[in-house]
Amino acid sequence: MKKIFAISVCCLAFVPAVNAASTPWWEQPTVCRLDPTDCYASMGAGYDSALWDSVTECWGMKLICPEALAKSGEYQPKPMGREEIENGVNINADFDTNILNGDCFGARKTKENGAMASVNGEYVRVWCNGILDNVDEYLENGEITYGAQPTCSELAGYGYVATVNNKCYGKYYDETKYHIQCSGNDIMPSRIIVLNGADYMAASGNTPATESAADDIFDKMESTSESQRKIYFKND
């Protein structure tokens, strides 16, 4: 009885040794492995998988687009470590480095369905193509300028108003049907007048002599129209 028990114990001790010998050393449970928690789960376009990130101890670095870098002078995508990117080191705050932009990461931040874009920390209008005289950058939905935005008068000269038009700004009003009236430095017009076939440039016996006089006439017309609307459209 004692001999049978001894043989059984020997067999139990021998089995794991056989399994361990058949398992590659790098898959042994006693081998220390790097923790992949901070590593990229997968890499494709926008990554360089051959670079070693010594901070996170992982293979792979993101390629950041040159325009998304805070320092100018870069012409090629720059590989950057994960911690650098998360801390905003040499990253232009106007850009989102989570967005793939071709073969690198970094697209200008936008809102309002892409109709506003971040420039120097502030959101400016993305103008529909062909409106700006001084285009600094072309985006998916239109174009932007880094400097002064166009005024109401400048836009009205081409028949445009600074209102959203789908995914960009700049709505066109046919000058034969509408008159865009601007006042002060406001980018939006004070009123848009429906001409109803009238030629506001044509001479007339009762044509107002000054712009101020014309404004007074339109103010009275607007006031009358508003009072009539309240009478006949009470549920509006």
XYZ file of N, CA and C in Angstrom:
708
model
N 0.835 -1.206 0.000
C 0.000 0.000 0.000
C 0.861 1.244 0.000
N 1.927 1.213 0.774
C 2.820 2.366 0.855
C 3.529 2.602 -0.465
N 3.870 1.525 -1.178
C 4.566 1.659 -2.456
C 3.671 2.322 -3.496
N 2.423 1.968 -3.542
C 1.478 2.558 -4.508
C 1.326 4.047 -4.262
N 1.238 4.476 -3.025
C 1.100 5.897 -2.673
C 2.328 6.691 -3.106
N 3.482 6.141 -2.925
C 4.722 6.824 -3.299
C 4.798 7.045 -4.790
N 4.384 6.045 -5.555
C 4.397 6.175 -7.018
C 3.441 7.263 -7.474
N 2.272 7.334 -6.821
C 1.282 8.356 -7.178
C 1.820 9.746 -6.949
N 2.495 9.967 -5.853
C 3.067 11.275 -5.540
C 4.115 11.648 -6.559
N 4.938 10.699 -6.940
C 5.985 10.967 -7.926
C 5.383 11.374 -9.263
N 4.315 10.710 -9.641
C 3.649 11.045 -10.908
C 3.079 12.446 -10.899
N 2.505 12.846 -9.784
C 1.930 14.193 -9.668
C 3.010 15.255 -9.769
N 4.145 14.985 -9.207
C 5.250 15.948 -9.241
C 5.885 16.015 -10.609
N 5.777 14.954 -11.367
C 6.446 14.891 -12.657
C 5.647 15.552 -13.773
N 4.329 15.538 -13.702
C 3.476 16.065 -14.780
C 3.717 17.538 -15.067
N 3.735 18.445 -14.044
C 3.993 19.850 -14.333
C 5.336 20.082 -14.990
N 6.304 19.294 -14.627
C 7.636 19.459 -15.211
C 7.609 19.185 -16.697
N 6.823 18.186 -17.098
C 6.704 17.866 -18.519
C 6.024 19.010 -19.260
N 4.945 19.568 -18.671
C 4.225 20.690 -19.290
C 5.110 21.922 -19.404
N 5.878 22.216 -18.362
C 6.759 23.382 -18.368
C 7.821 23.261 -19.431
N 8.314 22.060 -19.629
C 9.364 21.851 -20.628
C 8.846 22.066 -22.036
N 7.563 21.770 -22.258
C 6.977 21.924 -23.592
C 6.460 23.325 -23.862
N 6.450 24.213 -22.880
C 5.970 25.595 -23.019
C 7.150 26.530 -23.266
N 7.116 27.365 -24.320
C 8.225 28.301 -24.569
C 8.509 29.149 -23.330
N 9.775 29.512 -23.150
C 10.150 30.220 -21.925
C 9.439 31.560 -21.778
N 9.160 32.224 -22.934
C 8.531 33.547 -22.836
C 7.047 33.485 -22.461
N 6.493 32.247 -22.481
C 5.104 32.083 -22.072
C 4.971 31.464 -20.686
N 6.116 31.247 -20.042
C 6.098 30.688 -18.698
C 5.473 31.685 -17.723
N 4.689 31.226 -16.747
C 4.034 32.144 -15.802
C 5.007 32.911 -14.917
N 6.237 32.452 -14.839
C 7.216 33.125 -13.976
C 7.977 34.225 -14.701
N 7.761 34.373 -16.024
C 8.477 35.388 -16.787
C 7.814 36.749 -16.589
N 8.606 37.782 -16.319
C 8.066 39.146 -16.137
C 7.715 39.728 -17.510
N 6.593 40.347 -17.574
C 6.150 40.948 -18.829
C 5.829 42.418 -18.622
N 5.990 43.215 -19.718
C 5.639 44.633 -19.659
C 4.129 44.784 -19.596
N 3.674 45.775 -18.859
C 2.236 46.033 -18.736
C 1.783 46.846 -19.947
N 0.918 46.306 -20.798
C 0.496 47.013 -22.015
C -0.652 47.993 -21.799
N -1.023 48.246 -20.553
C -2.189 49.086 -20.267
C -2.070 50.465 -20.915
N -0.880 51.064 -20.873
C -0.677 52.415 -21.403
C -0.259 52.424 -22.868
N -0.258 51.265 -23.501
C 0.165 51.180 -24.897
C -1.033 51.335 -25.838
N -0.739 51.660 -27.094
C -1.797 51.750 -28.090
C -2.294 50.348 -28.410
N -3.603 50.186 -28.434
C -4.192 48.868 -28.693
C -3.900 48.401 -30.108
N -3.875 49.338 -31.047
C -3.566 49.012 -32.445
C -2.967 50.239 -33.105
N -2.195 49.988 -34.142
C -1.527 51.088 -34.844
C -1.658 50.898 -36.346
N -1.963 51.999 -37.013
C -2.061 51.988 -38.468
C -1.569 53.314 -38.989
N -2.393 53.966 -39.811
C -2.038 55.282 -40.335
C -1.895 56.275 -39.189
N -0.865 57.100 -39.241
C -0.642 58.102 -38.207
C 0.255 57.647 -37.071
N 0.766 56.427 -37.138
C 1.648 55.889 -36.100
C 2.962 55.412 -36.710
N 3.997 55.428 -35.881
C 5.262 54.787 -36.227
C 5.470 53.678 -35.213
N 5.190 52.445 -35.614
C 5.234 51.314 -34.689
C 6.649 50.863 -34.365
N 7.645 51.392 -35.073
C 9.027 50.971 -34.841
C 9.728 51.800 -33.770
N 9.064 52.833 -33.257
C 9.690 53.709 -32.261
C 9.292 53.287 -30.856
N 10.239 53.402 -29.934
C 10.036 52.994 -28.543
C 9.730 54.207 -27.679
N 8.591 54.166 -26.974
C 8.207 55.233 -26.053
C 8.736 54.859 -24.675
N 9.825 55.487 -24.274
C 10.509 55.093 -23.032
C 9.710 55.454 -21.779
N 8.803 56.415 -21.872
C 8.020 56.817 -20.695
C 6.945 55.774 -20.393
N 6.175 55.412 -21.400
C 5.121 54.413 -21.195
C 5.648 52.991 -21.365
N 6.925 52.881 -21.831
C 7.545 51.575 -22.082
C 6.707 50.753 -23.046
N 6.411 51.386 -24.181
C 5.611 50.740 -25.216
C 6.234 51.026 -26.580
N 5.958 50.143 -27.526
C 6.321 50.406 -28.898
C 5.230 51.260 -29.536
N 5.645 52.193 -30.366
C 4.692 52.998 -31.124
C 4.571 54.422 -30.642
N 4.644 55.358 -31.583
C 4.446 56.773 -31.292
C 3.497 57.370 -32.319
N 2.706 58.337 -31.873
C 1.813 59.066 -32.780
C 2.631 60.044 -33.606
N 2.246 60.194 -34.866
C 2.848 61.201 -35.737
C 1.943 62.427 -35.721
N 2.466 63.537 -35.207
C 1.690 64.767 -35.094
C 1.955 65.657 -36.304
N 0.872 66.144 -36.929
C 0.999 66.994 -38.119
C 1.767 68.272 -37.780
N 2.581 68.761 -38.702
C 3.384 69.956 -38.421
C 2.564 71.185 -38.025
N 1.373 71.356 -38.639
C 0.545 72.524 -38.313
C -0.053 72.434 -36.917
N -0.059 71.234 -36.322
C -0.606 71.048 -34.979
C 0.434 71.266 -33.890
N 1.667 71.571 -34.299
C 2.742 71.818 -33.332
C 2.793 73.293 -32.956
N 3.120 73.557 -31.705
C 3.160 74.943 -31.219
C 4.321 75.706 -31.839
N 5.444 75.035 -32.033
C 6.615 75.682 -32.627
C 6.564 75.543 -34.135
N 6.777 76.663 -34.830
C 6.732 76.653 -36.285
C 8.064 76.149 -36.850
N 8.095 75.930 -38.138
C 9.327 75.485 -38.787
C 9.363 74.005 -39.089
N 8.384 73.250 -38.612
C 8.323 71.820 -38.901
C 7.597 71.605 -40.232
N 8.165 70.732 -41.063
C 7.552 70.458 -42.365
C 7.105 69.008 -42.502
N 7.520 68.172 -41.577
C 7.157 66.767 -41.603
C 6.461 66.397 -40.292
N 5.594 65.380 -40.322
C 4.975 64.925 -39.069
C 6.035 64.540 -38.054
N 5.790 64.891 -36.805
C 6.769 64.627 -35.749
C 6.272 63.515 -34.837
N 7.087 62.447 -34.640
C 6.687 61.392 -33.701
C 6.782 61.900 -32.268
N 5.743 61.681 -31.487
C 5.717 62.156 -30.115
C 5.190 61.075 -29.189
N 5.717 61.074 -27.947
C 5.289 60.112 -26.946
C 3.906 60.428 -26.415
N 3.293 59.405 -25.861
C 1.916 59.540 -25.382
C 1.810 60.572 -24.263
N 2.750 60.584 -23.335
C 2.691 61.512 -22.205
C 2.879 62.950 -22.669
N 3.769 63.166 -23.640
C 3.984 64.513 -24.196
C 2.686 65.064 -24.782
N 2.014 64.229 -25.558
C 0.783 64.661 -26.222
C -0.298 64.975 -25.200
N -0.460 64.089 -24.209
C -1.503 64.280 -23.195
C -1.253 65.536 -22.367
N 0.014 65.903 -22.169
C 0.360 67.102 -21.396
C 0.433 68.352 -22.267
N 0.199 68.203 -23.567
C 0.195 69.353 -24.463
C 1.556 69.942 -24.738
N 2.606 69.140 -24.607
C 3.966 69.632 -24.856
C 4.155 69.907 -26.347
N 4.436 71.154 -26.684
C 4.639 71.584 -28.065
C 3.438 71.278 -28.958
N 2.238 71.314 -28.375
C 1.012 71.103 -29.147
C 0.248 72.421 -29.242
N -0.158 72.778 -30.446
C -0.977 73.973 -30.665
C -2.371 73.713 -30.093
N -2.786 74.528 -29.130
C -4.060 74.319 -28.444
C -5.266 74.439 -29.374
N -5.088 74.986 -30.576
C -6.195 75.094 -31.530
C -6.454 73.780 -32.267
N -5.616 72.768 -32.015
C -5.722 71.518 -32.766
C -6.063 70.350 -31.856
N -6.812 69.401 -32.408
C -7.198 68.178 -31.708
C -6.336 67.035 -32.235
N -5.449 66.517 -31.366
C -4.521 65.466 -31.794
C -5.144 64.075 -31.732
N -6.434 63.990 -31.473
C -7.130 62.707 -31.523
C -7.734 62.452 -32.902
N -7.663 63.449 -33.770
C -8.260 63.329 -35.103
C -7.170 63.047 -36.127
N -7.335 61.963 -36.871
C -6.387 61.616 -37.931
C -6.604 62.555 -39.110
N -5.524 63.191 -39.542
C -5.583 64.166 -40.628
C -4.646 63.699 -41.743
N -5.124 62.767 -42.543
C -4.269 62.185 -43.573
C -3.384 61.104 -42.982
N -2.066 61.339 -43.011
C -1.117 60.356 -42.488
C -0.539 60.778 -41.136
N -1.188 61.741 -40.472
C -0.732 62.193 -39.161
C -1.941 62.674 -38.350
N -1.721 62.943 -37.074
C -2.804 63.367 -36.193
C -2.720 64.874 -35.948
N -3.898 65.527 -35.910
C -3.954 66.955 -35.621
C -4.806 67.713 -36.606
N -6.037 68.000 -36.225
C -6.944 68.792 -37.066
C -7.438 69.979 -36.254
N -7.648 71.098 -36.919
C -8.093 72.306 -36.220
C -9.443 72.052 -35.536
N -9.559 72.480 -34.284
C -10.789 72.277 -33.524
C -11.930 73.084 -34.152
N -13.110 72.482 -34.221
C -14.278 73.164 -34.766
C -15.485 72.918 -33.871
N -16.520 73.697 -34.092
C -17.805 73.489 -33.422
C -18.896 73.944 -34.364
N -20.157 73.836 -33.911
C -21.314 74.188 -34.740
C -21.278 73.446 -36.077
N -21.016 72.135 -35.984
C -21.011 71.282 -37.169
C -19.933 71.698 -38.164
N -18.852 72.272 -37.638
C -17.733 72.665 -38.486
C -17.803 74.078 -39.019
N -18.809 74.855 -38.617
C -18.971 76.219 -39.130
C -18.148 77.244 -38.352
N -17.589 76.836 -37.212
C -16.714 77.703 -36.427
C -15.412 76.955 -36.173
N -14.276 77.666 -36.244
C -12.974 77.035 -36.056
C -12.155 77.822 -35.042
N -11.335 77.111 -34.284
C -10.513 77.731 -33.249
C -9.262 78.361 -33.851
N -9.059 79.655 -33.577
C -7.878 80.396 -34.030
C -7.377 81.226 -32.858
N -6.165 80.946 -32.423
C -5.565 81.657 -31.283
C -6.454 81.599 -30.043
N -7.069 80.443 -29.824
C -7.876 80.242 -28.619
C -9.300 80.745 -28.702
N -9.693 81.344 -29.818
C -11.054 81.841 -29.991
C -11.663 81.250 -31.256
N -12.976 81.065 -31.224
C -13.654 80.493 -32.391
C -14.090 81.595 -33.356
N -13.733 81.406 -34.618
C -14.094 82.364 -35.669
C -14.950 81.652 -36.713
N -15.633 82.432 -37.525
C -16.498 81.866 -38.553
C -15.670 81.185 -39.649
N -16.171 80.062 -40.110
C -15.633 79.411 -41.311
C -16.481 79.908 -42.474
N -15.867 80.690 -43.358
C -16.611 81.319 -44.446
C -16.732 80.378 -45.635
N -17.885 80.418 -46.277
C -18.087 79.599 -47.465
C -17.067 79.989 -48.536
N -16.657 79.036 -49.319
C -15.598 79.258 -50.314
C -15.923 80.405 -51.264
N -14.909 81.268 -51.475
C -15.045 82.365 -52.419
C -15.452 83.686 -51.819
N -15.730 83.730 -50.505
C -16.179 84.974 -49.880
C -15.001 85.829 -49.424
N -14.013 85.217 -48.784
C -12.885 85.967 -48.230
C -11.922 86.446 -49.312
N -11.392 87.657 -49.104
C -10.327 88.171 -49.962
C -8.957 87.749 -49.420
N -8.884 87.553 -48.100
C -7.610 87.234 -47.445
C -7.690 85.862 -46.767
N -7.635 84.813 -47.566
C -7.740 83.451 -47.028
C -6.389 83.028 -46.446
N -6.411 82.576 -45.182
C -5.190 82.072 -44.553
C -5.144 80.549 -44.502
N -6.311 79.914 -44.505
C -6.337 78.451 -44.413
C -7.666 77.918 -44.951
N -7.565 76.814 -45.662
C -8.753 76.159 -46.196
C -9.098 74.958 -45.329
N -10.353 74.872 -44.900
C -10.835 73.760 -44.096
C -11.842 72.940 -44.899
N -12.330 71.882 -44.300
C -13.260 70.992 -44.995
C -14.519 71.721 -45.435
N -15.020 72.649 -44.585
C -16.288 73.322 -44.886
C -16.131 74.687 -45.527
N -14.908 75.190 -45.618
C -14.728 76.517 -46.181
C -13.348 77.065 -45.900
N -13.281 78.366 -45.613
C -11.998 79.035 -45.435
C -12.040 79.977 -44.244
N -10.863 80.223 -43.660
C -10.771 81.111 -42.495
C -9.647 82.108 -42.697
N -9.725 83.185 -41.925
C -8.656 84.165 -41.873
C -8.203 84.289 -40.434
N -6.895 84.446 -40.231
C -6.354 84.571 -38.877
C -6.488 85.994 -38.354
N -6.663 86.954 -39.264
C -6.718 88.357 -38.872
C -8.135 88.867 -38.695
N -8.327 90.145 -39.058
C -9.629 90.784 -38.888
C -10.682 90.109 -39.763
N -11.855 89.894 -39.187
C -12.965 89.303 -39.921
C -13.620 90.364 -40.815
N -14.238 89.966 -41.903
C -14.880 90.941 -42.795
C -16.021 91.669 -42.082
N -16.234 92.917 -42.464
C -17.307 93.711 -41.859
C -18.611 93.474 -42.611
N -19.691 93.951 -42.021
C -21.002 93.835 -42.662
C -20.997 94.527 -44.025
N -20.407 95.716 -44.090
C -20.382 96.487 -45.340
C -19.585 95.781 -46.422
N -18.444 95.186 -46.018
C -17.619 94.475 -46.990
C -18.372 93.271 -47.557
N -19.059 92.560 -46.688
C -19.833 91.409 -47.140
C -21.006 91.841 -48.014
N -21.693 92.913 -47.587
C -22.853 93.404 -48.335
C -22.465 93.845 -49.738
N -21.218 94.293 -49.899
C -20.750 94.713 -51.219
C -20.783 93.581 -52.234
N -20.715 92.347 -51.741
C -20.800 91.178 -52.613
C -22.150 90.481 -52.490
N -23.056 91.066 -51.683
C -24.381 90.485 -51.515
C -24.464 89.411 -50.448
N -23.501 89.394 -49.528
C -23.484 88.345 -48.492
C -23.796 88.903 -47.107
N -24.324 88.015 -46.271
C -24.617 88.330 -44.874
C -23.941 87.263 -44.011
N -23.414 87.687 -42.858
C -22.646 86.784 -41.990
C -23.547 85.872 -41.179
N -24.363 85.100 -41.865
C -25.221 84.132 -41.189
C -24.872 82.747 -41.698
N -25.170 81.733 -40.889
C -24.761 80.373 -41.239
C -25.500 79.885 -42.481
N -24.750 79.235 -43.342
C -25.279 78.718 -44.596
C -24.840 77.255 -44.706
N -25.652 76.363 -44.128
C -25.325 74.947 -44.033
C -24.171 74.758 -43.042
N -22.954 74.459 -43.513
C -21.825 74.215 -42.613
C -20.766 75.306 -42.693
N -21.142 76.456 -43.222
C -20.215 77.599 -43.286
C -21.039 78.880 -43.215
N -20.348 80.006 -43.093
C -21.029 81.297 -42.987
C -20.956 82.051 -44.315
N -22.031 82.785 -44.581
C -22.083 83.595 -45.785
C -23.286 83.251 -46.642
N -24.409 83.894 -46.331
C -25.631 83.647 -47.097
C -25.808 84.758 -48.119
N -26.101 84.368 -49.340
C -26.195 85.333 -50.436
C -27.613 85.860 -50.600
N -27.716 87.190 -50.819
C -28.990 87.850 -51.099
C -28.859 88.609 -52.420
N -29.696 88.255 -53.350
C -29.677 88.894 -54.676
C -29.969 90.383 -54.500
N -29.053 91.232 -54.959
C -29.203 92.680 -54.755
C -30.370 93.269 -55.541
N -30.891 92.541 -56.511
C -32.076 93.029 -57.233
C -33.354 92.754 -56.450
N -33.260 91.904 -55.414
C -34.433 91.557 -54.622
C -34.336 92.020 -53.168
N -33.107 92.268 -52.705
C -32.904 92.636 -51.296
C -31.889 93.770 -51.187
N -32.059 94.553 -50.146
C -31.073 95.579 -49.808
C -30.564 95.300 -48.399
N -29.249 95.088 -48.267
C -28.626 94.782 -46.976
C -28.177 96.094 -46.342
N -28.734 96.402 -45.187
C -28.413 97.662 -44.504
C -27.532 97.376 -43.288
N -26.369 97.992 -43.249
C -25.412 97.816 -42.150
C -25.367 99.079 -41.302
N -24.969 98.909 -40.046
C -24.821 100.068 -39.167
C -23.664 99.821 -38.205
N -22.852 100.855 -38.019
C -21.729 100.755 -37.089
C -20.733 99.689 -37.511
N -20.113 99.062 -36.494
C -19.105 98.039 -36.745
C -19.651 96.621 -36.585
N -20.978 96.511 -36.465
C -21.577 95.186 -36.305
C -21.353 94.356 -37.557
N -21.064 93.076 -37.347
C -20.845 92.203 -38.501
C -22.165 91.789 -39.133
N -23.243 91.815 -38.320
C -24.563 91.479 -38.840
C -25.283 92.748 -39.289
N -26.097 92.672 -40.351
C -26.829 93.853 -40.818
C -27.922 94.262 -39.839
N -28.229 95.547 -39.825
C -29.301 96.031 -38.959
C -30.659 95.609 -39.501
N -30.772 95.494 -40.804
C -32.006 94.992 -41.422
C -31.714 94.567 -42.855
N -32.568 93.677 -43.357
C -32.524 93.266 -44.763
C -33.870 93.627 -45.365
N -33.855 94.480 -46.354
C -35.086 95.033 -46.918
C -35.457 94.278 -48.190
N -36.676 93.771 -48.216
C -37.196 93.113 -49.415
C -37.704 94.203 -50.350
N -37.157 94.282 -51.536
C -37.465 95.388 -52.431
C -38.822 95.254 -53.117
N -39.317 94.045 -53.249
C -40.610 93.829 -53.918
C -40.657 94.480 -55.295
N -39.552 94.363 -56.011
C -39.505 94.904 -57.366
C -39.072 96.347 -57.445
N -38.937 97.043 -56.314
C -38.533 98.454 -56.330
C -37.034 98.576 -56.547
N -36.626 99.617 -57.227
C -35.211 99.913 -57.443
C -34.825 101.002 -56.457
N -34.145 100.594 -55.380
C -33.836 101.584 -54.351
C -32.776 102.583 -54.800
N -32.145 102.334 -55.958
C -31.132 103.264 -56.462
C -31.745 104.269 -57.440
N -32.977 104.006 -57.868
C -33.594 104.877 -58.874
C -34.014 106.208 -58.259
N -33.938 107.265 -59.081
C -34.321 108.596 -58.608
C -35.835 108.684 -58.481
N -36.264 109.456 -57.483
C -37.694 109.634 -57.259
C -37.921 110.981 -56.609
N -39.145 111.500 -56.811
C -39.444 112.818 -56.266
C -39.412 112.850 -54.757
N -39.750 111.738 -54.118
C -39.773 111.722 -52.652
C -38.620 110.898 -52.069
N -37.556 110.759 -52.858
C -36.383 110.012 -52.377
C -35.743 110.749 -51.210
N -35.457 110.086 -50.100
C -34.811 110.757 -48.968
C -33.454 111.304 -49.376
N -33.157 112.489 -48.864
C -31.926 113.181 -49.265
C -30.692 112.581 -48.609
N -30.844 111.998 -47.437
C -29.694 111.460 -46.703
C -29.979 110.027 -46.263
N -28.924 109.333 -45.889
C -29.075 107.963 -45.394
C -29.874 107.953 -44.098
N -29.679 108.976 -43.278
C -30.404 109.073 -42.018
C -31.904 109.213 -42.270
N -32.254 110.000 -43.267
C -33.668 110.178 -43.609
C -34.269 108.876 -44.114
N -33.485 108.125 -44.883
C -33.952 106.829 -45.383
C -34.160 105.860 -44.230
N -33.236 105.897 -43.268
C -33.352 105.024 -42.096
C -34.628 105.335 -41.315
N -34.962 106.624 -41.223
C -36.182 107.026 -40.507
C -37.422 106.451 -41.185
N -37.414 106.484 -42.506
C -38.558 105.943 -43.253
C -38.712 104.449 -42.997
N -37.592 103.751 -43.029
C -37.643 102.303 -42.815
C -38.003 101.972 -41.374
N -37.577 102.808 -40.437
C -37.943 102.605 -39.031
C -39.463 102.698 -38.860
N -40.071 103.694 -39.508
C -41.517 103.864 -39.438
C -42.238 102.696 -40.110
N -41.695 102.257 -41.245
C -42.294 101.117 -41.948
C -42.227 99.866 -41.077
N -41.099 99.678 -40.427
C -40.916 98.498 -39.575
C -41.855 98.554 -38.371
N -42.007 99.751 -37.797
C -42.888 99.918 -36.645
C -44.343 99.644 -37.029
N -44.745 100.162 -38.176
C -46.111 99.939 -38.649
C -46.372 98.470 -38.920
N -45.397 97.826 -39.560
C -45.527 96.405 -39.868
C -45.634 95.573 -38.597
N -44.849 95.928 -37.582
C -44.863 95.189 -36.322
C -46.214 95.348 -35.619
N -46.752 96.568 -35.617
C -48.047 96.793 -34.967
C -49.170 96.057 -35.694
N -49.124 96.012 -37.003
C -50.128 95.286 -37.778
C -50.020 93.774 -37.552
N -48.790 93.299 -37.431
C -48.587 91.867 -37.196
C -49.207 91.459 -35.867
N -49.075 92.293 -34.845
C -49.644 91.986 -33.531
C -51.176 91.952 -33.569
N -51.756 92.755 -34.470
C -53.222 92.798 -34.580
C -53.755 91.569 -35.298
N -53.128 91.229 -36.421
C -53.678 90.188 -37.287
C -53.047 88.803 -37.103
N -51.930 88.755 -36.381
C -51.261 87.467 -36.129
C -51.018 87.320 -34.636
N -52.107 87.298 -33.877
C -52.000 87.289 -32.433
C -51.378 85.993 -31.890
N -51.554 84.919 -32.620
C -51.015 83.625 -32.150
C -49.610 83.352 -32.671
N -49.025 84.290 -33.373
C -47.713 84.107 -33.939
C -46.651 84.227 -32.829
